[in-house]
PDB file of C-alpha atoms and ligand atoms in Angstrom:
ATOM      1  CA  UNK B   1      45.170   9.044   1.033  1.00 77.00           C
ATOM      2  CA  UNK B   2      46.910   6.434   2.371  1.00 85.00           C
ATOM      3  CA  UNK B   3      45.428   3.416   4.002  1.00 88.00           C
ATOM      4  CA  UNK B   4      46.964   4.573   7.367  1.00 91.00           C
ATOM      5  CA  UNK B   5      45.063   7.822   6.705  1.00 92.00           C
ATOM      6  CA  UNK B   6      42.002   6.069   5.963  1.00 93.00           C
ATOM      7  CA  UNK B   7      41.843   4.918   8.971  1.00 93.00           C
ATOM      8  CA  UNK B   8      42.728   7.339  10.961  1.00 95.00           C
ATOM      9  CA  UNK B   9      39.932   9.727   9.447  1.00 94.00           C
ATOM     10  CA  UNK B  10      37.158   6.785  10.727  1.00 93.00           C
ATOM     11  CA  UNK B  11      39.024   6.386  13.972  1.00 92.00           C
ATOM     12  CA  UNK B  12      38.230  10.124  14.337  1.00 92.00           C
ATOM     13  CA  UNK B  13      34.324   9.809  13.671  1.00 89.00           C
ATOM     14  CA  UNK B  14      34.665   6.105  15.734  1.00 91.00           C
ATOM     15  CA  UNK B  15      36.171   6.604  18.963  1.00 91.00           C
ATOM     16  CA  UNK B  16      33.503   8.573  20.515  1.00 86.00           C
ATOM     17  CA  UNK B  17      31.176   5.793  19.791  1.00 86.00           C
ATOM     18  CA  UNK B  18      34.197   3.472  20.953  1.00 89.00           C
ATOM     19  CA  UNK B  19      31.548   1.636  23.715  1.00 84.00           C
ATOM     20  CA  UNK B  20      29.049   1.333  21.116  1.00 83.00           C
ATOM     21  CA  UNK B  21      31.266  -0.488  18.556  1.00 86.00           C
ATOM     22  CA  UNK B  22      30.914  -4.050  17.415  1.00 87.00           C
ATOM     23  CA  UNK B  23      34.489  -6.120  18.712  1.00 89.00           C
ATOM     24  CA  UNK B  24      35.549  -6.007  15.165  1.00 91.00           C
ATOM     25  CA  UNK B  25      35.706  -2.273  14.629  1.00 91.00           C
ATOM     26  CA  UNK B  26      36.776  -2.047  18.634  1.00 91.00           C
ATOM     27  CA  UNK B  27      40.531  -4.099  17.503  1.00 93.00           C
ATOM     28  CA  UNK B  28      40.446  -2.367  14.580  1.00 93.00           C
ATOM     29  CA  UNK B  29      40.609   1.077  16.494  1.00 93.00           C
ATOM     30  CA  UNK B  30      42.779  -0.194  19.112  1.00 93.00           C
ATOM     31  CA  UNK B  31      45.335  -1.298  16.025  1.00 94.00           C
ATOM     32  CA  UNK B  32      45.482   2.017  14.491  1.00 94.00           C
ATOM     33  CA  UNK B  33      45.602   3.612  18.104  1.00 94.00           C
ATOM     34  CA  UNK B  34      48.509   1.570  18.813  1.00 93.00           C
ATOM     35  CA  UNK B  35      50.798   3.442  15.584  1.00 93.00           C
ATOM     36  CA  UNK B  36      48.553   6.798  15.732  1.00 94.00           C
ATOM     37  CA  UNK B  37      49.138   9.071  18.792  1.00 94.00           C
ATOM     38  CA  UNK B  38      46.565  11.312  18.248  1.00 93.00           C
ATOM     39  CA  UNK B  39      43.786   8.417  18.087  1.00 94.00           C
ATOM     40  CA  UNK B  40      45.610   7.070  21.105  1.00 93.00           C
ATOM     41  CA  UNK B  41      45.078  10.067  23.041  1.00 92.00           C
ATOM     42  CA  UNK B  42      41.388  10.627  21.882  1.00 91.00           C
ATOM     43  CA  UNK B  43      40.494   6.794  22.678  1.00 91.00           C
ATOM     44  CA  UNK B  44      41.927   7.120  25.838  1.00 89.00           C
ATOM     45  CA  UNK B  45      39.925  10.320  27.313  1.00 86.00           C
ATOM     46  CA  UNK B  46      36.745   8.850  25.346  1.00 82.00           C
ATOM     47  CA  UNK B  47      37.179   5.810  27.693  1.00 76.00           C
ATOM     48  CA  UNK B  48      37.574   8.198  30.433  1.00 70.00           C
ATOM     49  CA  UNK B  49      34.184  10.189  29.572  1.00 61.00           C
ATOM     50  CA  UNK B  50      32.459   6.926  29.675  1.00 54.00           C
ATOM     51  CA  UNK B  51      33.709   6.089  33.721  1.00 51.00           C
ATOM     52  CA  UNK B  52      32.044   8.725  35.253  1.00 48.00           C
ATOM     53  CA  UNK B  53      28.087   9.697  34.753  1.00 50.00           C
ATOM     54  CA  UNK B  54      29.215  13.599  35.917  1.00 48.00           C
ATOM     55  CA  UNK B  55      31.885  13.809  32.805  1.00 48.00           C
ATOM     56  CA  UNK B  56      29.549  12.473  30.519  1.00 49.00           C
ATOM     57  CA  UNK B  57      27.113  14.949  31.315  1.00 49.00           C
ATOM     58  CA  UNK B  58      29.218  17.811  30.443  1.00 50.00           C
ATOM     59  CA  UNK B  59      29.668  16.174  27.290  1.00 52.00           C
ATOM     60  CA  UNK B  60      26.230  16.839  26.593  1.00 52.00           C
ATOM     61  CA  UNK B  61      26.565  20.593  25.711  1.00 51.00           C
ATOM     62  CA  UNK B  62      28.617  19.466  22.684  1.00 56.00           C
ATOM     63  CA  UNK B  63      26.514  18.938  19.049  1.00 57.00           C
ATOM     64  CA  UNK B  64      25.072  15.412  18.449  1.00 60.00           C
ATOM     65  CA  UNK B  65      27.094  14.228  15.617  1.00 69.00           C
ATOM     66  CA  UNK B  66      24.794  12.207  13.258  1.00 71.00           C
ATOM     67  CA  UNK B  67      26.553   8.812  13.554  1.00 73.00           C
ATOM     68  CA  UNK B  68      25.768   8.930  17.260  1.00 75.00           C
ATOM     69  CA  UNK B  69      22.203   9.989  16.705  1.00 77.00           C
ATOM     70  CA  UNK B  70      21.894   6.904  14.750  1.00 78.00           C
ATOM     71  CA  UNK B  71      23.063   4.876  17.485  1.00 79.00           C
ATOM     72  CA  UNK B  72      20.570   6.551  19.300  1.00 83.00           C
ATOM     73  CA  UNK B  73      17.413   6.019  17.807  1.00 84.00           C
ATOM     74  CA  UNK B  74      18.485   2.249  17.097  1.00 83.00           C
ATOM     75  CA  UNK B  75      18.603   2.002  21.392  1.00 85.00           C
ATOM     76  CA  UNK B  76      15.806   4.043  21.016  1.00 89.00           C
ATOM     77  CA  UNK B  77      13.532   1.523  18.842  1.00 88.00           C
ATOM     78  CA  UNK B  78      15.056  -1.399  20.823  1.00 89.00           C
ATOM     79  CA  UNK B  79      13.265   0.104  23.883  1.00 92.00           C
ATOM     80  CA  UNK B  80      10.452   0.885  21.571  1.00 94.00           C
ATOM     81  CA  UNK B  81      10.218  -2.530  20.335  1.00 93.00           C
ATOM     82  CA  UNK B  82      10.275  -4.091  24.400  1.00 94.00           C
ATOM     83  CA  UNK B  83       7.852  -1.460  25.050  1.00 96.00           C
ATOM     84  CA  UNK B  84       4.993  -3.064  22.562  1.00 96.00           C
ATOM     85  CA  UNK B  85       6.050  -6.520  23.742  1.00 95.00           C
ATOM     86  CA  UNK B  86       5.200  -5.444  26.887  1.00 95.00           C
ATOM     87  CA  UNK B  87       2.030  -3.751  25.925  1.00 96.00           C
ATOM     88  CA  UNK B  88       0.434  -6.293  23.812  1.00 95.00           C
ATOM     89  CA  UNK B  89       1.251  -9.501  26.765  1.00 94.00           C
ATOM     90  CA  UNK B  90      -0.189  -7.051  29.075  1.00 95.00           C
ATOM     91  CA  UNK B  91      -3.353  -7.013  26.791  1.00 94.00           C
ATOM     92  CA  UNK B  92      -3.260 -10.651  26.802  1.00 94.00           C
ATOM     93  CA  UNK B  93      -2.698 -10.991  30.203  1.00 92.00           C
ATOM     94  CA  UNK B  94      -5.426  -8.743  30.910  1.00 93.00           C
ATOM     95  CA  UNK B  95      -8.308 -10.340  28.904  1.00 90.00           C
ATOM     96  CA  UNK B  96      -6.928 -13.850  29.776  1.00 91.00           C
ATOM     97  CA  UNK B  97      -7.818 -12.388  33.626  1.00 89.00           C
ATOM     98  CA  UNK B  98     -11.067 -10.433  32.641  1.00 90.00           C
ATOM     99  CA  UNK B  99     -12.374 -13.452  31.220  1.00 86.00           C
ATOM    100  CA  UNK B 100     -11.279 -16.212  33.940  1.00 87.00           C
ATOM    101  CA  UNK B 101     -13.828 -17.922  36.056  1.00 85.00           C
ATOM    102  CA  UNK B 102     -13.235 -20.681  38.421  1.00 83.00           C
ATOM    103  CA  UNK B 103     -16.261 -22.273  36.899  1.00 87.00           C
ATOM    104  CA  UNK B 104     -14.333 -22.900  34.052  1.00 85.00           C
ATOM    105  CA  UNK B 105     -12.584 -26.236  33.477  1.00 86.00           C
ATOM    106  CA  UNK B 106      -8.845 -24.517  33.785  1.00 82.00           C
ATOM    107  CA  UNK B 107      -7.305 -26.814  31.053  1.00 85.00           C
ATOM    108  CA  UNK B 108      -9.456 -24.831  28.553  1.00 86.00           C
ATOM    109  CA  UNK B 109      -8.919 -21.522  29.635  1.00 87.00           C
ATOM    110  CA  UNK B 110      -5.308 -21.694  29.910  1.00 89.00           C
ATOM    111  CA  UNK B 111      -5.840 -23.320  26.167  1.00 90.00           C
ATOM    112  CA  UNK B 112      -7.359 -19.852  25.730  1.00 88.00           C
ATOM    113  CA  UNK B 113      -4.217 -18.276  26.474  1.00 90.00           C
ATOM    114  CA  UNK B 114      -2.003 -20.626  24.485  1.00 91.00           C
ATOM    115  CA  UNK B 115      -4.504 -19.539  21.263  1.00 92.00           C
ATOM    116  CA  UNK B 116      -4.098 -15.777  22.172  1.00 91.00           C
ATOM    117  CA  UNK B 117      -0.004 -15.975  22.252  1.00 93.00           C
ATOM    118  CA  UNK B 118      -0.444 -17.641  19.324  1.00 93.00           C
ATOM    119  CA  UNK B 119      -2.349 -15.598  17.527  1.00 94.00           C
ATOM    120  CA  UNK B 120      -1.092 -11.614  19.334  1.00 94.00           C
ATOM    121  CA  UNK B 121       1.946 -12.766  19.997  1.00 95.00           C
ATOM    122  CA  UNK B 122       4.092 -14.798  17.707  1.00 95.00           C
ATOM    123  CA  UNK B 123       3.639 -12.992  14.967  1.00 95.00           C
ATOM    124  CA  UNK B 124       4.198  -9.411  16.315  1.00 95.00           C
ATOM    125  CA  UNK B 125       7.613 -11.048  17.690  1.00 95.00           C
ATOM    126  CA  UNK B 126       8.188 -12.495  14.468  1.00 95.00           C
ATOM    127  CA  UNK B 127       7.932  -9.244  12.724  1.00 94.00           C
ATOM    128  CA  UNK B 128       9.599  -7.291  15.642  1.00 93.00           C
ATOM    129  CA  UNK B 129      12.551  -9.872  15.371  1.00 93.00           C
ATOM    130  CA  UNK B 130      12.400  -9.516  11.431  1.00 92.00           C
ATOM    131  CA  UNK B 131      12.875  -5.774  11.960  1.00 90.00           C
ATOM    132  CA  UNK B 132      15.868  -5.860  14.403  1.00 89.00           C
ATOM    133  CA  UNK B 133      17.595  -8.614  11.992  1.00 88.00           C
ATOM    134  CA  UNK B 134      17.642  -5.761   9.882  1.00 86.00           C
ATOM    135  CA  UNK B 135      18.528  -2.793  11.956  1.00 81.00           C
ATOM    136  CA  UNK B 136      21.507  -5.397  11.685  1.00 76.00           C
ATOM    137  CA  UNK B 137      21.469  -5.116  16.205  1.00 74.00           C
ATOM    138  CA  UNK B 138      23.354  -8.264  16.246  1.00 78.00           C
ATOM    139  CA  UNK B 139      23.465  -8.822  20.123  1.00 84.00           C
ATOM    140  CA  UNK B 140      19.768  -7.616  20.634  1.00 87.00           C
ATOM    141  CA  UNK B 141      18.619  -9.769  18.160  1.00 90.00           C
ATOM    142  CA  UNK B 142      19.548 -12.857  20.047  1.00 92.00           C
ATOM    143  CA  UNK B 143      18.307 -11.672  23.129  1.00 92.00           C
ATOM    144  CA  UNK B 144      15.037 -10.983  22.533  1.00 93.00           C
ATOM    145  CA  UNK B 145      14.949 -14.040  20.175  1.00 94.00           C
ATOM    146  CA  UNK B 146      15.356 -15.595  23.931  1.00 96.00           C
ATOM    147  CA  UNK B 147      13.101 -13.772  25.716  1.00 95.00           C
ATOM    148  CA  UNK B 148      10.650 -13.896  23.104  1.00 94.00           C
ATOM    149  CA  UNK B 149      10.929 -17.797  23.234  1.00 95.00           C
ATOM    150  CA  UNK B 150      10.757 -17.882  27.398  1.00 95.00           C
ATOM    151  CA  UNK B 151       7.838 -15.931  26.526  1.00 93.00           C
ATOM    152  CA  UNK B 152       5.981 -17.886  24.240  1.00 92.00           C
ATOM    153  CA  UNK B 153       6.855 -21.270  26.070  1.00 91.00           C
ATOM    154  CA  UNK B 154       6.584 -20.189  29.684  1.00 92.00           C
ATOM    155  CA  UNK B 155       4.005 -17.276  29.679  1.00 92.00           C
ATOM    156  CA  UNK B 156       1.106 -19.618  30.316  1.00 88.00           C
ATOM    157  CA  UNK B 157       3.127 -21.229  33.352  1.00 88.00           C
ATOM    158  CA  UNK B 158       4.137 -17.603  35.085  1.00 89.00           C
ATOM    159  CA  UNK B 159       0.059 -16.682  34.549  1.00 88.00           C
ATOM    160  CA  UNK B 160      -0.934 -20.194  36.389  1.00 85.00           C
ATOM    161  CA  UNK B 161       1.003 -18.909  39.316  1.00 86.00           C
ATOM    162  CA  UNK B 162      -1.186 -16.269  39.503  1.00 82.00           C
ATOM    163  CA  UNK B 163      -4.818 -18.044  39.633  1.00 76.00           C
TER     164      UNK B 163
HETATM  165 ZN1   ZN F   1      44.825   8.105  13.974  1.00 78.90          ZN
END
């Protein structure tokens, strides 16, 4: 096979994942589109699929190839992932709440709730991080990375506009 040919077999199993791809892999496509009529032709009713919600959903019929199951269950486990987030600052939030009293200097219970991110929370994001590093999800990576940080620096402050 030539490298042309090469190419054109992964532009085959690509371009139906075109919207998923890294920009890399997107030029690389668009390249080889740009000699190969047949890709050229695919990538452009692939980008048509992906306009309309209705054309998509006939697509729907037709088998799952695996490479787009994969990208799947990585969206999948990135939901997953926000979903315990969610859950376990919802715990926090909730026993921060269960436990407040007004009698209760509110420097030291808020101090409570810098111990419990602390303790819940920056580790499960360290791990959840660790584990997206190396589903090698690039973009999501960075932004929970973010949100995880606006999180563990600004939680307490959201919470004190709530008491
Ligand atoms: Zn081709």
């Amino acid at each position: 096979m030539t490298g042309f040919e090469e190419v054109h077999v992964l532009c085959q199993e690509l371009i139906p994942l075109y919207d998923d791809l890294d920009v890399p892999a997107k030029r690389v496509i668009e390249k080889h589109a740009e000699e190969c009529e047949v890709c050229r032709t695919n990538l452009t009713a692939s980008k048509k699929i992906e306009i309309g919600p209705r054309e998509a959903g006939e697509n729907d019929s037709l088998p799952v190839q695996p490479f787009k199951k994969l990208i799947l269950l990585k969206k999948f486990l990135t939901l997953f992932l926000f979903f315990i987030r969610t859950v376990v600052i919802g715990l926090i939030a909730f026993d921060f709440f269960r436990h407040f009293s007004p009698a209760v200097p509110y420097g030291l219970q808020f101090e409570g709730l810098r111990a419990s991110l602390v303790i819940f929370y920056v580790p499960l994001a360290f791990f959840l991080l660790l584990f997206t590093w190396f589903m090698k999800n690039g973009k999501i990576f960075w932004i929970t990375l973010i949100i995880d940080l606006l999180v563990i620096y600004f939680f307490d402050d959201a919470v004190r506009f709530f008491v």
